[in-house]
Amino acid sequence: MDEKKAYWFEQPYMPRMKNIAVAPVILEDGRLSICVPGDDPPWSGIWNLTGKVILDGDDYFEFQCDDEVMHMRGGTYKFHALDIDTFRNETCQWISEGRQIAECCRTTEELHQWYLDHWTYNR
C-alpha cells in the first residue's frame, strides 16, 4: 500500500460497483482510511474501514473488513493501483470527469498526483 498512489477497487457488498481510493493509510487504531472522490456523499469522502490488511504490495493490496463491525459494508476490498493506460481505456468511462482527467495526465505518476492534489481530504 502506498499513500501517494490512487487505486481502484470493487465494493464487495455491491458486485461490479467500482470506485477510486486515494491516499490509503492505516490509522493508529488499525482502521484503513481512504479518500473516496465523488460528488455524492456518503459514497464519497473519507471512508474508515475496520479490519486488517491481508495482502500488501505497492500496486495491489487487500483489506479484510471485520464483518461484525462493518456489517453490510464488510467483505474483502481489493485495491489495484491506477495506471494511465487502464485509466484511459476503462476507468475514465465510469467516473465523473474521467475523460478530462485522462486528457490532462500523460503518465501514471501524473494521474496519481492529480488525484492527490484534487481529492485528498483532511483527516
PDB file of C-alpha atoms in Angstrom:
ATOM      1  CA  MET A   1       0.000   0.000   0.000  1.00  0.00           C
ATOM      2  CA  ASP A   2       1.358   3.396  -0.937  1.00  0.00           C
ATOM      3  CA  GLU A   3      -0.352   6.525   0.380  1.00  0.00           C
ATOM      4  CA  LYS A   4       0.999   8.515  -2.581  1.00  0.00           C
ATOM      5  CA  LYS A   5      -0.988   6.422  -5.069  1.00  0.00           C
ATOM      6  CA  ALA A   6      -4.561   6.235  -6.228  1.00  0.00           C
ATOM      7  CA  TYR A   7      -6.284   2.840  -6.501  1.00  0.00           C
ATOM      8  CA  TRP A   8      -9.463   1.460  -7.989  1.00  0.00           C
ATOM      9  CA  PHE A   9     -11.499  -1.121  -6.124  1.00  0.00           C
ATOM     10  CA  GLU A  10     -14.761  -3.000  -6.278  1.00  0.00           C
ATOM     11  CA  GLN A  11     -17.080  -2.698  -3.339  1.00  0.00           C
ATOM     12  CA  PRO A  12     -17.536  -6.281  -2.073  1.00  0.00           C
ATOM     13  CA  TYR A  13     -21.120  -5.633  -0.981  1.00  0.00           C
ATOM     14  CA  MET A  14     -22.072  -4.206  -4.401  1.00  0.00           C
ATOM     15  CA  PRO A  15     -20.760  -6.505  -7.160  1.00  0.00           C
ATOM     16  CA  ARG A  16     -19.421  -4.699 -10.230  1.00  0.00           C
ATOM     17  CA  MET A  17     -19.585  -1.330  -8.424  1.00  0.00           C
ATOM     18  CA  LYS A  18     -16.134   0.240  -8.830  1.00  0.00           C
ATOM     19  CA  ASN A  19     -14.710   3.225  -7.039  1.00  0.00           C
ATOM     20  CA  ILE A  20     -11.463   5.151  -6.560  1.00  0.00           C
ATOM     21  CA  ALA A  21      -9.435   5.286  -3.334  1.00  0.00           C
ATOM     22  CA  VAL A  22      -6.809   7.963  -2.768  1.00  0.00           C
ATOM     23  CA  ALA A  23      -4.066   8.148  -0.122  1.00  0.00           C
ATOM     24  CA  PRO A  24      -4.737   4.901   1.785  1.00  0.00           C
ATOM     25  CA  VAL A  25      -3.293   4.819   5.277  1.00  0.00           C
ATOM     26  CA  ILE A  26      -3.618   2.590   8.321  1.00  0.00           C
ATOM     27  CA  LEU A  27      -4.672   4.668  11.325  1.00  0.00           C
ATOM     28  CA  GLU A  28      -3.286   4.170  14.837  1.00  0.00           C
ATOM     29  CA  ASP A  29      -6.328   2.081  15.786  1.00  0.00           C
ATOM     30  CA  GLY A  30      -5.778  -0.255  12.791  1.00  0.00           C
ATOM     31  CA  ARG A  31      -8.565   1.053  10.552  1.00  0.00           C
ATOM     32  CA  LEU A  32      -7.915   1.646   6.859  1.00  0.00           C
ATOM     33  CA  SER A  33      -8.622   5.257   5.967  1.00  0.00           C
ATOM     34  CA  ILE A  34      -9.128   6.179   2.294  1.00  0.00           C
ATOM     35  CA  CYS A  35     -10.278   9.288   0.477  1.00  0.00           C
ATOM     36  CA  VAL A  36     -13.034   8.400  -1.998  1.00  0.00           C
ATOM     37  CA  PRO A  37     -13.545  11.078  -4.672  1.00  0.00           C
ATOM     38  CA  GLY A  38     -17.012  11.994  -5.804  1.00  0.00           C
ATOM     39  CA  ASP A  39     -19.911  14.366  -5.653  1.00  0.00           C
ATOM     40  CA  ASP A  40     -22.343  12.029  -3.899  1.00  0.00           C
ATOM     41  CA  PRO A  41     -21.970  11.544  -0.111  1.00  0.00           C
ATOM     42  CA  PRO A  42     -21.933   9.016   1.547  1.00  0.00           C
ATOM     43  CA  TRP A  43     -20.294   7.354  -1.449  1.00  0.00           C
ATOM     44  CA  SER A  44     -17.557   9.996  -1.394  1.00  0.00           C
ATOM     45  CA  GLY A  45     -15.465  11.475   1.380  1.00  0.00           C
ATOM     46  CA  ILE A  46     -13.304   9.715   3.945  1.00  0.00           C
ATOM     47  CA  TRP A  47     -14.006   6.053   4.498  1.00  0.00           C
ATOM     48  CA  ASN A  48     -12.609   4.318   7.584  1.00  0.00           C
ATOM     49  CA  LEU A  49     -12.830   0.539   7.356  1.00  0.00           C
ATOM     50  CA  THR A  50     -12.350  -1.686  10.393  1.00  0.00           C
ATOM     51  CA  GLY A  51     -10.402  -4.892   9.794  1.00  0.00           C
ATOM     52  CA  LYS A  52      -6.891  -5.826   8.708  1.00  0.00           C
ATOM     53  CA  VAL A  53      -4.588  -5.838   5.703  1.00  0.00           C
ATOM     54  CA  ILE A  54      -4.264  -9.431   4.470  1.00  0.00           C
ATOM     55  CA  LEU A  55      -2.050  -8.777   1.428  1.00  0.00           C
ATOM     56  CA  ASP A  56       0.191  -5.759   0.918  1.00  0.00           C
ATOM     57  CA  GLY A  57       2.151  -4.540  -2.102  1.00  0.00           C
ATOM     58  CA  ASP A  58       2.852  -1.185  -3.737  1.00  0.00           C
ATOM     59  CA  ASP A  59       0.440  -1.718  -6.634  1.00  0.00           C
ATOM     60  CA  TYR A  60      -2.103  -4.057  -5.028  1.00  0.00           C
ATOM     61  CA  PHE A  61      -3.388  -4.728  -1.549  1.00  0.00           C
ATOM     62  CA  GLU A  62      -6.330  -6.440   0.119  1.00  0.00           C
ATOM     63  CA  PHE A  63      -8.173  -5.387   3.242  1.00  0.00           C
ATOM     64  CA  GLN A  64     -10.460  -7.812   5.062  1.00  0.00           C
ATOM     65  CA  CYS A  65     -13.160  -5.994   6.979  1.00  0.00           C
ATOM     66  CA  ASP A  66     -14.338  -7.092  10.375  1.00  0.00           C
ATOM     67  CA  ASP A  67     -17.849  -8.003   9.250  1.00  0.00           C
ATOM     68  CA  GLU A  68     -19.241  -7.826  12.794  1.00  0.00           C
ATOM     69  CA  VAL A  69     -18.292  -4.143  12.874  1.00  0.00           C
ATOM     70  CA  MET A  70     -18.754  -3.228   9.203  1.00  0.00           C
ATOM     71  CA  HIS A  71     -21.956  -5.256   8.636  1.00  0.00           C
ATOM     72  CA  MET A  72     -23.175  -4.662   5.059  1.00  0.00           C
ATOM     73  CA  ARG A  73     -20.033  -2.713   4.116  1.00  0.00           C
ATOM     74  CA  GLY A  74     -17.881  -5.693   5.063  1.00  0.00           C
ATOM     75  CA  GLY A  75     -16.031  -8.193   2.930  1.00  0.00           C
ATOM     76  CA  THR A  76     -12.616  -8.173   1.292  1.00  0.00           C
ATOM     77  CA  TYR A  77     -11.676  -4.994  -0.552  1.00  0.00           C
ATOM     78  CA  LYS A  78      -9.123  -5.491  -3.344  1.00  0.00           C
ATOM     79  CA  PHE A  79      -7.242  -2.345  -4.308  1.00  0.00           C
ATOM     80  CA  HIS A  80      -5.443  -2.053  -7.673  1.00  0.00           C
ATOM     81  CA  ALA A  81      -3.135   0.900  -8.379  1.00  0.00           C
ATOM     82  CA  LEU A  82      -4.429   3.081 -11.191  1.00  0.00           C
ATOM     83  CA  ASP A  83      -2.235   3.141 -14.269  1.00  0.00           C
ATOM     84  CA  ILE A  84      -2.627   5.607 -17.097  1.00  0.00           C
ATOM     85  CA  ASP A  85      -3.393   3.021 -19.805  1.00  0.00           C
ATOM     86  CA  THR A  86      -6.151   1.276 -17.842  1.00  0.00           C
ATOM     87  CA  PHE A  87      -7.464   4.635 -16.728  1.00  0.00           C
ATOM     88  CA  ARG A  88      -7.746   5.892 -20.330  1.00  0.00           C
ATOM     89  CA  ASN A  89      -9.230   2.647 -21.662  1.00  0.00           C
ATOM     90  CA  GLU A  90     -11.623   1.747 -18.845  1.00  0.00           C
ATOM     91  CA  THR A  91     -11.717   3.759 -15.633  1.00  0.00           C
ATOM     92  CA  CYS A  92     -12.377   7.144 -17.223  1.00  0.00           C
ATOM     93  CA  GLN A  93     -15.668   5.779 -18.589  1.00  0.00           C
ATOM     94  CA  TRP A  94     -17.211   5.152 -15.182  1.00  0.00           C
ATOM     95  CA  ILE A  95     -16.081   8.178 -13.201  1.00  0.00           C
ATOM     96  CA  SER A  96     -17.190  11.800 -13.288  1.00  0.00           C
ATOM     97  CA  GLU A  97     -14.947  13.953 -15.492  1.00  0.00           C
ATOM     98  CA  GLY A  98     -12.882  10.885 -16.389  1.00  0.00           C
ATOM     99  CA  ARG A  99     -12.184  11.947 -19.968  1.00  0.00           C
ATOM    100  CA  GLN A 100     -10.923  15.375 -18.865  1.00  0.00           C
ATOM    101  CA  ILE A 101      -8.640  13.786 -16.265  1.00  0.00           C
ATOM    102  CA  ALA A 102      -7.279  11.350 -18.863  1.00  0.00           C
ATOM    103  CA  GLU A 103      -6.517  14.217 -21.223  1.00  0.00           C
ATOM    104  CA  CYS A 104      -4.549  16.266 -18.678  1.00  0.00           C
ATOM    105  CA  CYS A 105      -2.452  13.368 -17.305  1.00  0.00           C
ATOM    106  CA  ARG A 106       0.251  11.888 -19.533  1.00  0.00           C
ATOM    107  CA  THR A 107       1.781   9.357 -17.127  1.00  0.00           C
ATOM    108  CA  THR A 108       0.699   7.146 -14.255  1.00  0.00           C
ATOM    109  CA  GLU A 109       2.641   9.366 -11.859  1.00  0.00           C
ATOM    110  CA  GLU A 110       0.782  12.465 -13.103  1.00  0.00           C
ATOM    111  CA  LEU A 111      -2.522  10.613 -12.662  1.00  0.00           C
ATOM    112  CA  HIS A 112      -1.709   9.720  -9.062  1.00  0.00           C
ATOM    113  CA  GLN A 113      -0.594  13.282  -8.367  1.00  0.00           C
ATOM    114  CA  TRP A 114      -3.773  14.682  -9.929  1.00  0.00           C
ATOM    115  CA  TYR A 115      -5.876  12.596  -7.520  1.00  0.00           C
ATOM    116  CA  LEU A 116      -3.716  13.537  -4.534  1.00  0.00           C
ATOM    117  CA  ASP A 117      -3.982  17.225  -5.419  1.00  0.00           C
ATOM    118  CA  HIS A 118      -7.743  17.191  -6.007  1.00  0.00           C
ATOM    119  CA  TRP A 119      -9.170  14.569  -3.658  1.00  0.00           C
ATOM    120  CA  THR A 120      -7.123  14.263  -0.502  1.00  0.00           C
ATOM    121  CA  TYR A 121      -9.370  15.295   2.351  1.00  0.00           C
ATOM    122  CA  ASN A 122      -8.111  16.459   5.716  1.00  0.00           C
ATOM    123  CA  ARG A 123      -8.243  13.556   8.115  1.00  0.00           C
TER     124      ARG A 123
END
